[in-house]
Coordinates of C-alpha atoms and ligand atoms in Angstrom, one line a residue:
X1257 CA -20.5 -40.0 7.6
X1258 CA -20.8 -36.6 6.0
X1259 CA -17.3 -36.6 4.4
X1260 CA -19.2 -39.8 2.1
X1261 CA -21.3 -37.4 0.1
X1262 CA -20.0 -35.5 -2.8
X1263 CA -19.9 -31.5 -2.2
X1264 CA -22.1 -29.8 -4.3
X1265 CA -20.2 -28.1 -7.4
X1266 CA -19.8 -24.6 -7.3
X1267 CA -18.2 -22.2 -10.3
X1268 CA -15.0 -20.9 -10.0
X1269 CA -14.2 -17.4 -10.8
X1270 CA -11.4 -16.8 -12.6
X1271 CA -9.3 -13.5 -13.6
X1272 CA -8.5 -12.9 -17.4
X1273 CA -5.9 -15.3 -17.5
X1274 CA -7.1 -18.0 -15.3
X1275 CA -5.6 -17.2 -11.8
X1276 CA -7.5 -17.1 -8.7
X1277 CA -8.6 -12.9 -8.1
X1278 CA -6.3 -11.6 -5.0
X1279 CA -8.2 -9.7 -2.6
X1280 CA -5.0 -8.9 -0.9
X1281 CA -2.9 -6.0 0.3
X1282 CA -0.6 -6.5 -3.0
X1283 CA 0.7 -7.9 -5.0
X1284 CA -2.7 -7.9 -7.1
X1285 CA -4.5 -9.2 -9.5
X1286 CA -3.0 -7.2 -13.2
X1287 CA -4.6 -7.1 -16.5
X1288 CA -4.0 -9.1 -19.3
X1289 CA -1.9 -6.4 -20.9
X1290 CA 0.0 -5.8 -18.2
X1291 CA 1.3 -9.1 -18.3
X1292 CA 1.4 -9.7 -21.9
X1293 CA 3.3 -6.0 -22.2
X1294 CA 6.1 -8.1 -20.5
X1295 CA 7.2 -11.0 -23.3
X1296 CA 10.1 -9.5 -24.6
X1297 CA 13.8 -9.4 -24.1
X1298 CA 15.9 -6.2 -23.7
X1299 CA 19.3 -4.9 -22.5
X1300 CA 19.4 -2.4 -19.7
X1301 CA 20.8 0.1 -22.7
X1302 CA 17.7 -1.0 -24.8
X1303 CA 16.8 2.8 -26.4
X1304 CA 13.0 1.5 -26.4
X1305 CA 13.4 0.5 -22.8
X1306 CA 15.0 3.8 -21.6
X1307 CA 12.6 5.6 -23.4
X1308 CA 9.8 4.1 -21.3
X1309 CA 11.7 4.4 -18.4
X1310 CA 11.6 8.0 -18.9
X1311 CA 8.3 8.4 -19.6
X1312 CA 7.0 6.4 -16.2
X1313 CA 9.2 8.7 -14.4
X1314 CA 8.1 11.7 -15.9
X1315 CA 4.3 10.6 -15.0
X1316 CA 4.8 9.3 -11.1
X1317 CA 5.1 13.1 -9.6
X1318 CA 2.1 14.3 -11.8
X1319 CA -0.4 11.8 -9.8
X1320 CA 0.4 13.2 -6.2
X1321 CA 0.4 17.2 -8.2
X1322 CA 3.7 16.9 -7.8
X1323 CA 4.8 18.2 -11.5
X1324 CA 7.3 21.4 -10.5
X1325 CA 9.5 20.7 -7.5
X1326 CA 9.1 16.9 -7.4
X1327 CA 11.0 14.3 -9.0
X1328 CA 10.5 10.5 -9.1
X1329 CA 13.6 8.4 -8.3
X1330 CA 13.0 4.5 -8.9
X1331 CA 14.3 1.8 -6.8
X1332 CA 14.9 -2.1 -7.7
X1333 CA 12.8 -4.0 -5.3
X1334 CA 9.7 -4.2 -3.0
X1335 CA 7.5 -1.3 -1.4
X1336 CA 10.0 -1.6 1.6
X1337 CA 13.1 -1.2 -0.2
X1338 CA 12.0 2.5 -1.4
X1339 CA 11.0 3.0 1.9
X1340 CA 13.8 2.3 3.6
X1341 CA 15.5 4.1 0.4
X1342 CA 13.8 7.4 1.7
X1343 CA 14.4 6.9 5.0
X1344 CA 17.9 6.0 5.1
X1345 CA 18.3 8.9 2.3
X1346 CA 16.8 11.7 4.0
X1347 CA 17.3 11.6 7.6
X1348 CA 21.2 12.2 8.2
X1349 CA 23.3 11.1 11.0
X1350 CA 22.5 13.6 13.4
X1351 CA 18.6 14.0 12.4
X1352 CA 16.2 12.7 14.7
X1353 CA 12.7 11.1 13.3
X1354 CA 9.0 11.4 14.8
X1355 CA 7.0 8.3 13.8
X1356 CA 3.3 8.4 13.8
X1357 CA 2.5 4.7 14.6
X1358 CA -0.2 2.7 14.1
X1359 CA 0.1 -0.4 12.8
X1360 CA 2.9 -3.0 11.1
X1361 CA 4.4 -0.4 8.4
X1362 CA 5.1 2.4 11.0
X1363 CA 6.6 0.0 13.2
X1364 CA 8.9 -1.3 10.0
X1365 CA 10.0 1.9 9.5
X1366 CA 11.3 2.1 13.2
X1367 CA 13.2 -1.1 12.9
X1368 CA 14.9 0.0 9.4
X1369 CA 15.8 3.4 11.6
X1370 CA 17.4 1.1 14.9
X1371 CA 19.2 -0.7 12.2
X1372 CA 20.6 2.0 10.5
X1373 CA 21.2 4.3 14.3
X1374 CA 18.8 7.2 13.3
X1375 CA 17.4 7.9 16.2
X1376 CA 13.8 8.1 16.6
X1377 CA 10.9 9.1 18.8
X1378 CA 7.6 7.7 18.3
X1379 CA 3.8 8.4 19.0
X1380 CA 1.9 5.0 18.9
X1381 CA -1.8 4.6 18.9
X1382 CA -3.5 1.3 18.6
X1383 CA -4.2 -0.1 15.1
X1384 CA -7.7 1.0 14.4
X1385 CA -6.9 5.0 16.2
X1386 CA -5.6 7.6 14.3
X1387 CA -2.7 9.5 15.8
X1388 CA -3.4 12.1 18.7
X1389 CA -2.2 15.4 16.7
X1390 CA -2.5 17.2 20.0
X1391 CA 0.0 15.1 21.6
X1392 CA 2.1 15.1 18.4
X1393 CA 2.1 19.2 18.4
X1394 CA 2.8 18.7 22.2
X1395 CA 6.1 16.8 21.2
X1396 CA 7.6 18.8 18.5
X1397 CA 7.0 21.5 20.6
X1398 CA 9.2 20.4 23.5
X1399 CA 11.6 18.5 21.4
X1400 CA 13.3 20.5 19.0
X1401 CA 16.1 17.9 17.8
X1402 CA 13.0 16.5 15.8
X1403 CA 14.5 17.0 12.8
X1404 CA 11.7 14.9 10.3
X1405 CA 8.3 13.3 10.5
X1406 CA 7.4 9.7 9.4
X1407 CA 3.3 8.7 8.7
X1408 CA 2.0 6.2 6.9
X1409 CA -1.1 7.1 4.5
X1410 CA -3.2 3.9 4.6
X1411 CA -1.8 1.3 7.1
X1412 CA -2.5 -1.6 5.6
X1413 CA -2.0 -3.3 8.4
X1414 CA -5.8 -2.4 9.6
X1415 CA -7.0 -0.4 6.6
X1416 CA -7.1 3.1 8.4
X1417 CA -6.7 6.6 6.5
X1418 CA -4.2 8.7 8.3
X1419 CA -4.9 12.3 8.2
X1420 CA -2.0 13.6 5.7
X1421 CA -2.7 17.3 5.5
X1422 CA -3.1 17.6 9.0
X1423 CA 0.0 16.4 9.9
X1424 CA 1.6 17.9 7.1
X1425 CA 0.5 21.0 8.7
X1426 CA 2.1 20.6 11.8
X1427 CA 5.6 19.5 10.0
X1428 CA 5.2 22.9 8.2
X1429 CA 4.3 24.7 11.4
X1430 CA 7.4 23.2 13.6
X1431 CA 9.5 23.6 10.2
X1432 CA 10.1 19.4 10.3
X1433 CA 10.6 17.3 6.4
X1434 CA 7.7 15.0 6.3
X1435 CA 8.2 11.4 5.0
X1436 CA 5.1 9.7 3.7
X1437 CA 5.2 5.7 2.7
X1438 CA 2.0 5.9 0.7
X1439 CA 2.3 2.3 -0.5
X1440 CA -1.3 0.6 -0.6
X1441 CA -3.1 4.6 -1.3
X1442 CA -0.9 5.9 -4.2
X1443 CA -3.3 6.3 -7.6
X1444 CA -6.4 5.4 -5.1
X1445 CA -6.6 8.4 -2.7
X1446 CA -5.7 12.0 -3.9
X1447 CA -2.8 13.2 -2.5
X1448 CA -1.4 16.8 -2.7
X1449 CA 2.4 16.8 -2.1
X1450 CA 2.7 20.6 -2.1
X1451 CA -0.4 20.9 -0.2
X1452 CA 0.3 18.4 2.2
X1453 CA 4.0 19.6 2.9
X1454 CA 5.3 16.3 2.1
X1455 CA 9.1 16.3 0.8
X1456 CA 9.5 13.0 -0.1
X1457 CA 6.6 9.8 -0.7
X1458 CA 7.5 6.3 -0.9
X1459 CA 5.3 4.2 -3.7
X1460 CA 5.5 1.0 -5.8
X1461 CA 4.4 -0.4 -8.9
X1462 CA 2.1 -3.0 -7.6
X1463 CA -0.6 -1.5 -5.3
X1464 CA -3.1 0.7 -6.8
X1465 CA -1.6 1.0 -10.2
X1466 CA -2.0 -2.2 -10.9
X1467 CA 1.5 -3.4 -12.1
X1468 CA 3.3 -6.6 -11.2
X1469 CA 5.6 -6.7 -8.4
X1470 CA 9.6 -5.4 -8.3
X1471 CA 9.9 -1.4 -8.5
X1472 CA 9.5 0.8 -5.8
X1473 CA 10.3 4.2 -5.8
X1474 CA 10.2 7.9 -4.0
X1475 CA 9.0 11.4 -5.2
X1476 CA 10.9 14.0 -3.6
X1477 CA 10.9 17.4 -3.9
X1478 CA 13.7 18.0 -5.5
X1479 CA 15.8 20.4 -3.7
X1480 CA 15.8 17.8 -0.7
X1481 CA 17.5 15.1 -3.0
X1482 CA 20.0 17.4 -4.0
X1483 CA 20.3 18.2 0.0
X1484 CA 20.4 14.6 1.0
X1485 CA 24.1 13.6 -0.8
X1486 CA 26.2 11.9 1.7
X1487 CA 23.8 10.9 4.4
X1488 CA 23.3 7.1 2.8
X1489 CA 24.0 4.8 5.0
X1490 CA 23.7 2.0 1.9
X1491 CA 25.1 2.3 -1.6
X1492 CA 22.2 0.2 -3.4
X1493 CA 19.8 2.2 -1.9
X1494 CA 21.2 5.3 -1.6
X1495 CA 18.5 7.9 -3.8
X1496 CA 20.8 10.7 -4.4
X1497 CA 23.2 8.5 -6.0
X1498 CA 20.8 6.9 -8.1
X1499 CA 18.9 9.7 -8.5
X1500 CA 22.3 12.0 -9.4
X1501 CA 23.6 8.6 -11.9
X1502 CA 20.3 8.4 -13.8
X1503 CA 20.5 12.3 -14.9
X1504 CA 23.7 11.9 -15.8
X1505 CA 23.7 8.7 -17.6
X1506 CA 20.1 7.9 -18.1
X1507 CA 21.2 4.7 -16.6
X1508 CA 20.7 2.2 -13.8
X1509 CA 23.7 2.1 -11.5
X1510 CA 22.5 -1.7 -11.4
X1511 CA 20.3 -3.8 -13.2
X1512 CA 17.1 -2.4 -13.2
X1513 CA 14.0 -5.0 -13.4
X1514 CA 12.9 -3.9 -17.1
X1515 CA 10.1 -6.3 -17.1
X1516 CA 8.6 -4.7 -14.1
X1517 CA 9.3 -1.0 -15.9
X1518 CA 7.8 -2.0 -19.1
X1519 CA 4.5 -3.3 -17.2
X1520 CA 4.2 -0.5 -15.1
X1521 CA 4.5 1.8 -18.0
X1522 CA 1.6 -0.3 -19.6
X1523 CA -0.5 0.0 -15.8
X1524 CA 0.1 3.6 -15.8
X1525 CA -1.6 4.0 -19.2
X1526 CA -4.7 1.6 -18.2
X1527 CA -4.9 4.5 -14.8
X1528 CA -4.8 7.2 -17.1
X1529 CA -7.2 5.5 -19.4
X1530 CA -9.9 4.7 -16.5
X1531 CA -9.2 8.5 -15.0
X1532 CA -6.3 8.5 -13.3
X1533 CA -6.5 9.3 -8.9
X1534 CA -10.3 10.0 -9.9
X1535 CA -11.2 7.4 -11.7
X1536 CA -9.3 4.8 -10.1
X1537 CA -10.4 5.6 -6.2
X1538 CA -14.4 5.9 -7.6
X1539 CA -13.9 1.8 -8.5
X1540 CA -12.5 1.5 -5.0
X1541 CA -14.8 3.2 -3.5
X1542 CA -17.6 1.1 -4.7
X1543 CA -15.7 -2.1 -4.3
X1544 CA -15.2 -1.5 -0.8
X1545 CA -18.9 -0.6 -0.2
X1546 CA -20.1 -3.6 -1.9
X1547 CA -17.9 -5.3 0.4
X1548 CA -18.9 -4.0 3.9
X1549 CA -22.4 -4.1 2.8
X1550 CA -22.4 -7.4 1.7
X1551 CA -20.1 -8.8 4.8
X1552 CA -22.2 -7.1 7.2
X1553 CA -25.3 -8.4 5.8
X1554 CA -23.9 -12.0 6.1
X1555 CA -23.5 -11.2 10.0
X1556 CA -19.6 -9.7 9.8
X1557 CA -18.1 -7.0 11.9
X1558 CA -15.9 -4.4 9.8
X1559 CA -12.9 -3.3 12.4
X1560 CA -13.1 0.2 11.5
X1561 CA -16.1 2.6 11.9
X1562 CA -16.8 3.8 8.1
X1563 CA -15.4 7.5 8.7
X1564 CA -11.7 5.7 9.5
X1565 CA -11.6 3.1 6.9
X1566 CA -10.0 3.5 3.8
X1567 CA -11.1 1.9 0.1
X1568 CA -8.4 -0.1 -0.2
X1569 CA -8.3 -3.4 2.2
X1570 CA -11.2 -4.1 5.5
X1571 CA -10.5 -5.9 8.3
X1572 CA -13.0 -8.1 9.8
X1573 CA -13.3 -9.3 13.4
X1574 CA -12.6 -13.1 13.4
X1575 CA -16.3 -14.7 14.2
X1576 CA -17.2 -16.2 17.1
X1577 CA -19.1 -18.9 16.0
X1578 CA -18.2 -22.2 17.2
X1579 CA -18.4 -24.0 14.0
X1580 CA -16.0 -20.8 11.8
X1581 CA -12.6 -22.3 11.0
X1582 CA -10.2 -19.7 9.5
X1583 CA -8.3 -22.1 7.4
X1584 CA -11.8 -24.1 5.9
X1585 CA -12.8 -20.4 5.0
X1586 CA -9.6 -19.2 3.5
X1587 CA -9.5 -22.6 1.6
X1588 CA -13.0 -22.5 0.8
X1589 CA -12.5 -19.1 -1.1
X1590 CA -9.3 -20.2 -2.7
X1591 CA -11.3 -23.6 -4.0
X1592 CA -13.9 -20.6 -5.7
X1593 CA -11.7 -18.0 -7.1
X1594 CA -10.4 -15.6 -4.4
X1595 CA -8.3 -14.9 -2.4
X1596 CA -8.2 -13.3 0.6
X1597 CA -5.4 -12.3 3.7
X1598 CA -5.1 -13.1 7.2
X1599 CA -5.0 -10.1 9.6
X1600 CA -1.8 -9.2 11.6
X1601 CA -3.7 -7.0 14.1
X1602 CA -2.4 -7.0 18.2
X1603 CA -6.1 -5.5 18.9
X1604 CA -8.2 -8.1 17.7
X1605 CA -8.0 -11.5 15.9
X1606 CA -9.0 -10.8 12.6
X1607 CA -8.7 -11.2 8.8
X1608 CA -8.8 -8.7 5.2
X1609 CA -10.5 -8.5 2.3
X1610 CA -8.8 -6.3 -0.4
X1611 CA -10.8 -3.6 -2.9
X1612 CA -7.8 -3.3 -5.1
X1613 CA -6.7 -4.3 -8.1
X1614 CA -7.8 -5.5 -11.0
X1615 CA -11.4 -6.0 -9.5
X1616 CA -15.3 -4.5 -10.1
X1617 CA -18.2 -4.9 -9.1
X1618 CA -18.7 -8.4 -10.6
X1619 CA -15.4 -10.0 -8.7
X1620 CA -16.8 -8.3 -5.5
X1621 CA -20.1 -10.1 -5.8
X1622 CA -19.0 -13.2 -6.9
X1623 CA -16.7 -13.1 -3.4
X1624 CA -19.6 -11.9 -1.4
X1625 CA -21.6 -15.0 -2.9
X1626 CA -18.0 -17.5 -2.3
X1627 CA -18.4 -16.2 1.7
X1628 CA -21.8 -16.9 1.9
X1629 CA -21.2 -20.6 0.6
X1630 CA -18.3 -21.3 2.4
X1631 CA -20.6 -20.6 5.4
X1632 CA -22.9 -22.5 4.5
X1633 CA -20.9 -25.5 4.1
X1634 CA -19.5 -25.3 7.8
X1635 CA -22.5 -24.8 9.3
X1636 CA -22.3 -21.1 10.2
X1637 CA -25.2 -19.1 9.8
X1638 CA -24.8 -15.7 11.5
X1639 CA -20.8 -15.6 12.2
X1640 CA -21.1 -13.6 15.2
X1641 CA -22.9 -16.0 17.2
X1642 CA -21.1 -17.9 19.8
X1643 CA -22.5 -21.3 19.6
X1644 CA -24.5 -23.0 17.3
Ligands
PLP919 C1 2.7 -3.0 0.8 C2 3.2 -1.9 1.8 C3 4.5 -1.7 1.9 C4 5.6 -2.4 1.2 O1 5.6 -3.8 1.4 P1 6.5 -4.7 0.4 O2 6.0 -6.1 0.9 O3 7.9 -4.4 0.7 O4 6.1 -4.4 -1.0 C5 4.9 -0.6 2.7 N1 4.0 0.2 3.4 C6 2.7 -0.1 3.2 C7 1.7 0.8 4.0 C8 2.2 -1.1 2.4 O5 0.9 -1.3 2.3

């Protein structure tokens, strides 16, 4: 009898160019001139287009204060692509690999070593737990084949901050190469690659810089590119050859997505333009308070305690409430504008809000205000209550 009345209009939020805002891990919601900056043709040998090629390298290694030793080298594809790049690049045959795990991307990074036979030891906490950097130093101790040490920054997976410059540290202690994948925190958190011992960090164009999807790439300090020649276990994504090819060409052993480079070049002057790591992470920051505030106001559980969660995506605990239906919810935001991710969390049924992207205060309001009529509409007035 209900499903006879009309439901009552609501306004739908829309980004600059009419698409529904993505409060996602990535891709994201882009400017208007990022897009637009991409309605051209040109060769791969386009002088404009290798110009701005060079350029966007030039700039990657600046944003992590990499700007002496470190040297950005691009790779075709998704975030995993570059990390497997760096991976696959810098561990050689007989190098062994300590993983700090705690979530979906560290456990990624273990199946892309099984598959290429690196071996690898790992130290897994649960998702919303940082590593145990007592146990780690226990391990490198005792196990000096540990030749390298994987982390990842944010794991997106639960939204956690991994502490960098402490384990950092300890690879510069034990005398190990730390690898960083720094996907969903690069331009969002500050990151010191000298400071942090890192020697190589895997990045890509459409997390927190805010360009479309289809470039990934690593900065490495350089001397451990030049190191790594031979250990590939791929040719596409082998870094020292298409690191070694690009200074001696200026060219793409393959065809390089130019759209993607073009639009990237374009996000990397809007970063610059609102501050750069600074300016960037201070509109996160805010986003993602608005968000927990407003969530935990409407009767939501964040998964994280605030001194472990990172400004880039929260994970909320699933309610309990008899009458919340995941898919009605998730639709119910689409219908208004956003939207949002489900969680792949092992600890706890869940879902994720993003704070990135092309996204203020205004689009984290307006979401906040979607939640609370979506709610409303199923009946569900404090989610955390079992039954109605
Ligand atoms: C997004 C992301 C990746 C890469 O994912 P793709 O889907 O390949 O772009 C890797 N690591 C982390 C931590 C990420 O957030």
């Amino acid at each position: 009898m209900t499903n006879t009345i009309p439901k009552a209009p609501f306004k739908k939020a829309a980004s600059e160019t009419g698409d529904p805002f993505l409060l996602t891990p990535g891709p994201l919601t882009t400017s208007r001139s990022v897009k637009a900056s991409m309605v051209h043709d040109w060769g791969s040998r386009d002088a404009n287009f290798g110009a701005i090629n060079k350029a966007v390298l030039q700039h990657l290694p600046e944003i992590v204060k990499g700007a002496e030793d470190y040297i950005a080298v691009p790779m075709q594809g998704s975030g995993t692509f570059a990390v497997e790049a760096m991976l696959t690049t810098f561990v050689p045959p007989k190098g062994r690999v300590l993983l700090l795990v705690n979530g979906a991307y560290g456990h990624r990074a273990k199946r892309i070593l099984d598959i290429a036979k690196r071996r690898a030891l790992v130290h897994e906490t649960p998702e919303d737990t940082l590593p145990d950097l007592e146990k780690v130093e226990r391990l490198l101790k005792r196990t000096p084949s540990i030749t390298h040490i994987f982390a990842v920054h944010c794991e997106t997976t639960s939204g956690i901050l991994n502490p960098v410059d402490e384990i950092g540290a300890l690879a510069e202690k034990y005398g190990k190469s730390f690898l960083l994948d720094s996907m969903s925190a690069f331009g969002a958190l500050p990151l010191d690659v000298g400071r942090a011992h890192v020697d190589a960090v895997a990045a890509s164009s459409n997390k927190c810089i805010e360009g479309v999807p289809g470039l990934g790439f690593v900065i490495c300090r350089k001397e451990a590119v030049i190191a790594a020649k031979g250990h590939a276990t791929t040719l596409a994504l082998d870094l020292h050859d298409q690191w070694a090819n690009l200074e001696k060409t200026g060219q793409y052993r393959f065809t390089p997505p130019i759209h993607v480079i073009v639009a990237f070049h374009q996000a990397l002057r809007e970063f610059a333009a609102e501050g750069g790591v600074e300016g960037r992470g201070r509109r996160y920051r805010e986003n993602c308070r608005i968000l927990i505030e407003g969530m935990r106001a409407l009767g939501f559980r964040t998964l994280l305690p605030d001194h472990l969660q990172a400004p880039i995506i929260v994970t909320f605990h699933m309610p309990t409430h008899e009458r919340f239906v995941f898919q009605h919810f998730y639709d119910g935001l689409k219908e208004r504008g956003y939207v949002i991710y489900p969680g792949k969390l092992t600890v706890a049924d869940s879902f994720r809000i993003g704070c990135i992207g092309r996204l203020g205060e205004k689009e984290m309001r307006g979401a906040l205000a979607a939640v609370r009529e979506v709610l409303d509409e199923m009946g569900v007035s404090d989610p955390a209550a079992k039954a109605a």
